[in-house]
JSON list of C-alpha atoms and ligand atoms in Angstrom, two decimals:
[
{"chain": "Q", "resi": 15, "resn": "MET", "atom": "CA", "xyz": [122.06, 153.58, 78.28]},
{"chain": "Q", "resi": 16, "resn": "GLY", "atom": "CA", "xyz": [118.41, 154.04, 76.49]},
{"chain": "Q", "resi": 17, "resn": "LYS", "atom": "CA", "xyz": [120.28, 155.04, 74.32]},
{"chain": "Q", "resi": 18, "resn": "THR", "atom": "CA", "xyz": [120.25, 153.85, 70.69]},
{"chain": "Q", "resi": 19, "resn": "PRO", "atom": "CA", "xyz": [122.40, 152.89, 68.14]},
{"chain": "Q", "resi": 20, "resn": "PRO", "atom": "CA", "xyz": [121.89, 155.72, 65.30]},
{"chain": "Q", "resi": 21, "resn": "ALA", "atom": "CA", "xyz": [120.26, 154.59, 62.27]},
{"chain": "Q", "resi": 22, "resn": "PRO", "atom": "CA", "xyz": [122.31, 153.97, 59.54]},
{"chain": "Q", "resi": 23, "resn": "GLU", "atom": "CA", "xyz": [122.20, 156.55, 57.49]},
{"chain": "Q", "resi": 24, "resn": "THR", "atom": "CA", "xyz": [122.42, 155.41, 53.90]},
{"chain": "Q", "resi": 25, "resn": "ALA", "atom": "CA", "xyz": [119.66, 153.14, 54.74]},
{"chain": "Q", "resi": 26, "resn": "ARG", "atom": "CA", "xyz": [116.75, 156.00, 55.88]},
{"chain": "Q", "resi": 27, "resn": "ILE", "atom": "CA", "xyz": [117.55, 157.68, 52.47]},
{"chain": "Q", "resi": 28, "resn": "SER", "atom": "CA", "xyz": [117.41, 155.52, 50.12]},
{"chain": "Q", "resi": 29, "resn": "SER", "atom": "CA", "xyz": [114.07, 154.21, 51.39]},
{"chain": "Q", "resi": 30, "resn": "PHE", "atom": "CA", "xyz": [113.05, 157.57, 51.24]},
{"chain": "Q", "resi": 31, "resn": "VAL", "atom": "CA", "xyz": [114.38, 158.42, 48.03]},
{"chain": "Q", "resi": 32, "resn": "LEU", "atom": "CA", "xyz": [112.75, 155.11, 46.58]},
{"chain": "Q", "resi": 33, "resn": "MET", "atom": "CA", "xyz": [109.32, 156.17, 48.45]},
{"chain": "Q", "resi": 34, "resn": "ILE", "atom": "CA", "xyz": [109.61, 159.56, 46.22]},
{"chain": "Q", "resi": 35, "resn": "VAL", "atom": "CA", "xyz": [110.58, 157.03, 42.81]},
{"chain": "Q", "resi": 36, "resn": "LEU", "atom": "CA", "xyz": [107.36, 154.90, 43.92]},
{"chain": "Q", "resi": 37, "resn": "ILE", "atom": "CA", "xyz": [105.12, 157.92, 44.13]},
{"chain": "Q", "resi": 38, "resn": "VAL", "atom": "CA", "xyz": [106.90, 159.53, 41.04]},
{"chain": "Q", "resi": 39, "resn": "LEU", "atom": "CA", "xyz": [106.73, 156.27, 38.82]},
{"chain": "Q", "resi": 40, "resn": "ALA", "atom": "CA", "xyz": [103.07, 155.70, 40.17]},
{"chain": "Q", "resi": 41, "resn": "LEU", "atom": "CA", "xyz": [101.98, 159.02, 38.82]},
{"chain": "Q", "resi": 42, "resn": "SER", "atom": "CA", "xyz": [103.63, 158.60, 35.50]},
{"chain": "Q", "resi": 43, "resn": "LEU", "atom": "CA", "xyz": [102.22, 155.59, 34.93]},
{"chain": "Q", "resi": 44, "resn": "VAL", "atom": "CA", "xyz": [98.57, 157.46, 34.84]},
{"chain": "Q", "resi": 45, "resn": "ALA", "atom": "CA", "xyz": [99.64, 160.45, 33.35]},
{"chain": "Q", "resi": 46, "resn": "LEU", "atom": "CA", "xyz": [100.88, 157.67, 30.32]},
{"chain": "Q", "resi": 47, "resn": "ALA", "atom": "CA", "xyz": [97.59, 156.19, 31.02]},
{"chain": "Q", "resi": 48, "resn": "MET", "atom": "CA", "xyz": [95.46, 159.03, 30.84]},
{"chain": "Q", "resi": 49, "resn": "ALA", "atom": "CA", "xyz": [97.42, 160.19, 27.39]},
{"chain": "Q", "resi": 50, "resn": "VAL", "atom": "CA", "xyz": [96.07, 156.89, 25.84]},
{"chain": "Q", "resi": 51, "resn": "ILE", "atom": "CA", "xyz": [92.54, 158.07, 26.77]},
{"chain": "Q", "resi": 52, "resn": "ALA", "atom": "CA", "xyz": [92.69, 161.16, 25.61]},
{"chain": "Q", "resi": 53, "resn": "TYR", "atom": "CA", "xyz": [94.68, 159.48, 22.41]},
{"chain": "Q", "resi": 54, "resn": "PHE", "atom": "CA", "xyz": [91.30, 157.46, 21.42]},
{"chain": "Q", "resi": 55, "resn": "GLY", "atom": "CA", "xyz": [88.88, 160.50, 23.18]},
{"chain": "Q", "resi": 56, "resn": "ARG", "atom": "CA", "xyz": [90.90, 162.75, 20.27]},
{"chain": "Q", "resi": 57, "resn": "GLU", "atom": "CA", "xyz": [91.78, 165.09, 22.39]},
{"chain": "Q", "resi": 58, "resn": "GLN", "atom": "CA", "xyz": [95.32, 165.32, 21.00]},
{"chain": "Q", "resi": 59, "resn": "ILE", "atom": "CA", "xyz": [96.94, 167.93, 22.46]},
{"chain": "Q", "resi": 60, "resn": "VAL", "atom": "CA", "xyz": [95.88, 167.03, 26.09]},
{"chain": "Q", "resi": 61, "resn": "ALA", "atom": "CA", "xyz": [97.45, 163.73, 25.45]},
{"chain": "Q", "resi": 62, "resn": "GLY", "atom": "CA", "xyz": [100.64, 165.25, 23.94]},
{"chain": "Q", "resi": 63, "resn": "TYR", "atom": "CA", "xyz": [100.92, 166.98, 26.69]},
{"chain": "Q", "resi": 64, "resn": "LEU", "atom": "CA", "xyz": [100.24, 163.62, 29.23]},
{"chain": "Q", "resi": 65, "resn": "LEU", "atom": "CA", "xyz": [102.70, 161.74, 27.43]},
{"chain": "Q", "resi": 66, "resn": "VAL", "atom": "CA", "xyz": [104.83, 164.60, 27.62]},
{"chain": "Q", "resi": 67, "resn": "ILE", "atom": "CA", "xyz": [104.63, 165.24, 31.54]},
{"chain": "Q", "resi": 68, "resn": "GLY", "atom": "CA", "xyz": [104.40, 161.05, 31.52]},
{"chain": "Q", "resi": 69, "resn": "VAL", "atom": "CA", "xyz": [107.53, 160.22, 29.68]},
{"chain": "Q", "resi": 70, "resn": "ILE", "atom": "CA", "xyz": [109.32, 163.25, 31.42]},
{"chain": "Q", "resi": 71, "resn": "ALA", "atom": "CA", "xyz": [107.93, 161.87, 35.23]},
{"chain": "Q", "resi": 72, "resn": "LEU", "atom": "CA", "xyz": [108.97, 157.73, 34.35]},
{"chain": "Q", "resi": 73, "resn": "THR", "atom": "CA", "xyz": [113.04, 158.94, 33.20]},
{"chain": "Q", "resi": 74, "resn": "LEU", "atom": "CA", "xyz": [114.09, 161.44, 36.08]},
{"chain": "Q", "resi": 75, "resn": "SER", "atom": "CA", "xyz": [112.43, 158.80, 38.41]},
{"chain": "Q", "resi": 76, "resn": "ILE", "atom": "CA", "xyz": [114.46, 155.38, 36.55]},
{"chain": "Q", "resi": 77, "resn": "TYR", "atom": "CA", "xyz": [117.15, 158.19, 36.75]},
{"chain": "Q", "resi": 78, "resn": "VAL", "atom": "CA", "xyz": [117.23, 159.32, 40.11]},
{"chain": "Q", "resi": 79, "resn": "LEU", "atom": "CA", "xyz": [116.85, 155.21, 40.90]},
{"chain": "Q", "resi": 80, "resn": "LEU", "atom": "CA", "xyz": [120.03, 154.46, 39.13]},
{"chain": "Q", "resi": 81, "resn": "GLN", "atom": "CA", "xyz": [122.10, 157.57, 41.33]},
{"chain": "Q", "resi": 82, "resn": "SER", "atom": "CA", "xyz": [121.07, 156.20, 44.24]},
{"chain": "Q", "resi": 83, "resn": "ARG", "atom": "CA", "xyz": [121.59, 152.96, 43.76]},
{"chain": "Q", "resi": 84, "resn": "ARG", "atom": "CA", "xyz": [124.94, 153.80, 42.44]},
{"chain": "Q", "resi": 85, "resn": "ARG", "atom": "CA", "xyz": [125.63, 155.86, 45.16]},
{"chain": "Q", "resi": 86, "resn": "VAL", "atom": "CA", "xyz": [124.99, 152.91, 47.54]},
{"chain": "Q", "resi": 87, "resn": "MET", "atom": "CA", "xyz": [126.95, 150.91, 45.91]},
{"chain": "Q", "resi": 88, "resn": "LYS", "atom": "CA", "xyz": [129.91, 152.93, 45.96]},
{"chain": "Q", "resi": 89, "resn": "MET", "atom": "CA", "xyz": [129.51, 153.64, 49.60]},
{"chain": "Q", "resi": 90, "resn": "LYS", "atom": "CA", "xyz": [129.79, 149.83, 50.48]},
{"chain": "Q", "resi": 91, "resn": "ILE", "atom": "CA", "xyz": [132.96, 150.02, 48.14]},
{"chain": "Q", "resi": 92, "resn": "GLU", "atom": "CA", "xyz": [134.64, 152.85, 49.62]},
{"chain": "Q", "resi": 93, "resn": "VAL", "atom": "CA", "xyz": [134.17, 151.90, 53.28]},
{"chain": "Q", "resi": 94, "resn": "PRO", "atom": "CA", "xyz": [136.86, 150.29, 54.36]},
{"chain": "Q", "resi": 95, "resn": "GLN", "atom": "CA", "xyz": [137.20, 148.07, 57.84]},
{"chain": "Q", "resi": 96, "resn": "VAL", "atom": "CA", "xyz": [139.23, 149.11, 60.59]},
{"chain": "Q", "resi": 97, "resn": "MET", "atom": "CA", "xyz": [141.03, 145.81, 62.16]},
{"chain": "Q", "resi": 98, "resn": "THR", "atom": "CA", "xyz": [142.66, 145.95, 65.35]},
{"chain": "Q", "resi": 99, "resn": "THR", "atom": "CA", "xyz": [145.97, 144.06, 65.56]},
{"chain": "Q", "resi": 100, "resn": "ILE", "atom": "CA", "xyz": [146.78, 142.55, 69.71]},
{"chain": "Q", "resi": 101, "resn": "GLU", "atom": "CA", "xyz": [149.69, 140.37, 70.62]},
{"chain": "Q", "resi": 102, "resn": "CYS", "atom": "CA", "xyz": [150.84, 138.68, 73.75]},
{"chain": "Q", "resi": 103, "resn": "LYS", "atom": "CA", "xyz": [154.66, 140.96, 74.18]},
{"chain": "Q", "resi": 104, "resn": "LYS", "atom": "CA", "xyz": [155.32, 136.83, 76.18]},
{"chain": "Q", "resi": 105, "resn": "CYS", "atom": "CA", "xyz": [154.33, 134.17, 74.04]},
{"chain": "Q", "resi": 106, "resn": "GLY", "atom": "CA", "xyz": [153.96, 136.44, 70.79]},
{"chain": "Q", "resi": 107, "resn": "TYR", "atom": "CA", "xyz": [150.79, 135.29, 70.04]},
{"chain": "Q", "resi": 108, "resn": "LYS", "atom": "CA", "xyz": [148.53, 137.56, 67.68]},
{"chain": "Q", "resi": 109, "resn": "SER", "atom": "CA", "xyz": [145.25, 138.08, 67.14]},
{"chain": "Q", "resi": 110, "resn": "VAL", "atom": "CA", "xyz": [142.76, 140.02, 64.54]},
{"chain": "Q", "resi": 111, "resn": "ARG", "atom": "CA", "xyz": [139.51, 141.63, 65.15]},
{"chain": "Q", "resi": 112, "resn": "GLU", "atom": "CA", "xyz": [137.97, 144.35, 63.85]},
{"chain": "Q", "resi": 113, "resn": "PHE", "atom": "CA", "xyz": [138.04, 147.64, 65.44]},
{"chain": "Q", "resi": 114, "resn": "GLN", "atom": "CA", "xyz": [136.25, 148.44, 68.74]},
{"chain": "Q", "resi": 115, "resn": "ARG", "atom": "CA", "xyz": [134.94, 152.36, 70.09]},
{"chain": "Q", "resi": 116, "resn": "GLY", "atom": "CA", "xyz": [138.14, 152.90, 72.75]},
{"chain": "Q", "resi": 117, "resn": "ASP", "atom": "CA", "xyz": [140.72, 150.77, 71.50]},
{"chain": "Q", "resi": 118, "resn": "TYR", "atom": "CA", "xyz": [143.78, 152.25, 70.68]},
{"chain": "Q", "resi": 119, "resn": "VAL", "atom": "CA", "xyz": [147.29, 151.39, 70.57]},
{"chain": "Q", "resi": 120, "resn": "PHE", "atom": "CA", "xyz": [149.34, 149.96, 73.34]},
{"chain": "Q", "resi": 121, "resn": "LYS", "atom": "CA", "xyz": [146.29, 149.16, 75.25]},
{"chain": "Q", "resi": 122, "resn": "GLU", "atom": "CA", "xyz": [146.16, 146.74, 77.48]},
{"chain": "Q", "resi": 123, "resn": "LEU", "atom": "CA", "xyz": [143.33, 144.02, 77.26]},
{"chain": "Q", "resi": 124, "resn": "GLY", "atom": "CA", "xyz": [142.22, 140.70, 78.79]},
{"chain": "Q", "resi": 125, "resn": "PRO", "atom": "CA", "xyz": [144.36, 138.52, 79.72]},
{"chain": "Q", "resi": 126, "resn": "CYS", "atom": "CA", "xyz": [146.27, 136.55, 76.20]},
{"chain": "Q", "resi": 127, "resn": "GLN", "atom": "CA", "xyz": [144.66, 132.52, 75.61]},
{"chain": "Q", "resi": 128, "resn": "LYS", "atom": "CA", "xyz": [147.37, 130.92, 75.05]},
{"chain": "Q", "resi": 129, "resn": "CYS", "atom": "CA", "xyz": [149.49, 131.94, 78.59]},
{"chain": "Q", "resi": 130, "resn": "PRO", "atom": "CA", "xyz": [146.54, 133.52, 80.55]},
{"chain": "Q", "resi": 131, "resn": "ASP", "atom": "CA", "xyz": [149.13, 135.21, 83.01]},
{"chain": "Q", "resi": 132, "resn": "ASP", "atom": "CA", "xyz": [150.17, 137.40, 81.07]},
{"chain": "Q", "resi": 133, "resn": "LYS", "atom": "CA", "xyz": [148.25, 140.54, 79.42]},
{"chain": "Q", "resi": 134, "resn": "MET", "atom": "CA", "xyz": [147.72, 141.65, 75.94]},
{"chain": "Q", "resi": 135, "resn": "MET", "atom": "CA", "xyz": [148.10, 144.57, 73.89]},
{"chain": "Q", "resi": 136, "resn": "ILE", "atom": "CA", "xyz": [147.05, 146.38, 71.21]},
{"chain": "Q", "resi": 137, "resn": "THR", "atom": "CA", "xyz": [150.36, 146.19, 68.62]},
{"chain": "Q", "resi": 138, "resn": "ALA", "atom": "CA", "xyz": [147.84, 148.35, 65.73]},
{"chain": "Q", "resi": 139, "resn": "ILE", "atom": "CA", "xyz": [144.66, 149.55, 64.16]},
{"chain": "Q", "resi": 140, "resn": "TYR", "atom": "CA", "xyz": [145.05, 149.72, 60.67]},
{"chain": "Q", "resi": 141, "resn": "LYS", "atom": "CA", "xyz": [142.07, 149.61, 58.48]},
{"chain": "Q", "resi": 142, "resn": "GLU", "atom": "CA", "xyz": [142.35, 146.59, 55.68]},
{"chain": "Q", "resi": 143, "resn": "VAL", "atom": "CA", "xyz": [142.45, 147.33, 51.50]},
{"chain": "Q", "resi": 144, "resn": "LYS", "atom": "CA", "xyz": [140.37, 144.37, 50.72]},
{"chain": "Q", "resi": 145, "resn": "GLU", "atom": "CA", "xyz": [141.81, 143.95, 47.06]},
{"chain": "Q", "resi": 146, "resn": "LYS", "atom": "CA", "xyz": [138.57, 144.58, 44.86]},
{"chain": "Q", "resi": 147, "resn": "GLU", "atom": "CA", "xyz": [138.69, 143.58, 40.70]},
{"chain": "Q", "resi": 148, "resn": "LYS", "atom": "CA", "xyz": [141.08, 145.83, 39.54]},
{"chain": "Q", "resi": 149, "resn": "PRO", "atom": "CA", "xyz": [139.52, 148.41, 37.20]},
{"chain": "Q", "resi": 150, "resn": "SER", "atom": "CA", "xyz": [139.57, 147.61, 33.34]},
{"chain": "Q", "resi": 151, "resn": "PRO", "atom": "CA", "xyz": [142.11, 150.02, 31.75]},
{"chain": "Q", "resi": 152, "resn": "PHE", "atom": "CA", "xyz": [139.05, 149.54, 29.20]},
{"chain": "W", "resi": 211, "resn": "ZN", "atom": "ZN1", "xyz": [150.12, 134.72, 75.78]}
]
């Protein structure tokens, strides 16, 4: 009761990173705008500093953005689905569903869908490895 499912860690982190990146991005754009203003105001040195700061901040924020996106994509690929096979020993009826908390091999479940007098049993729990696009050898 009152138990909330844990927030998806990856989504939380990426939104936090995204927020920081957007702030840095905005600051870098401000720095670049100020650099242009300073340049036209004949303050070449100040313009140079602002330009460097702006470019570094811009590069950094884009880099972080790309890195975090890549990490999220990697996570999506690396999490294989765990499947549970349920079988009826009597009629051989087989069904596969996603793994649920508390599943274990030889656990008895509800009655069979085809012969309701017999109970179904978990016969296998395995990680489903989906055939992804094969990485190019080049
Ligand atoms: Zn059956």
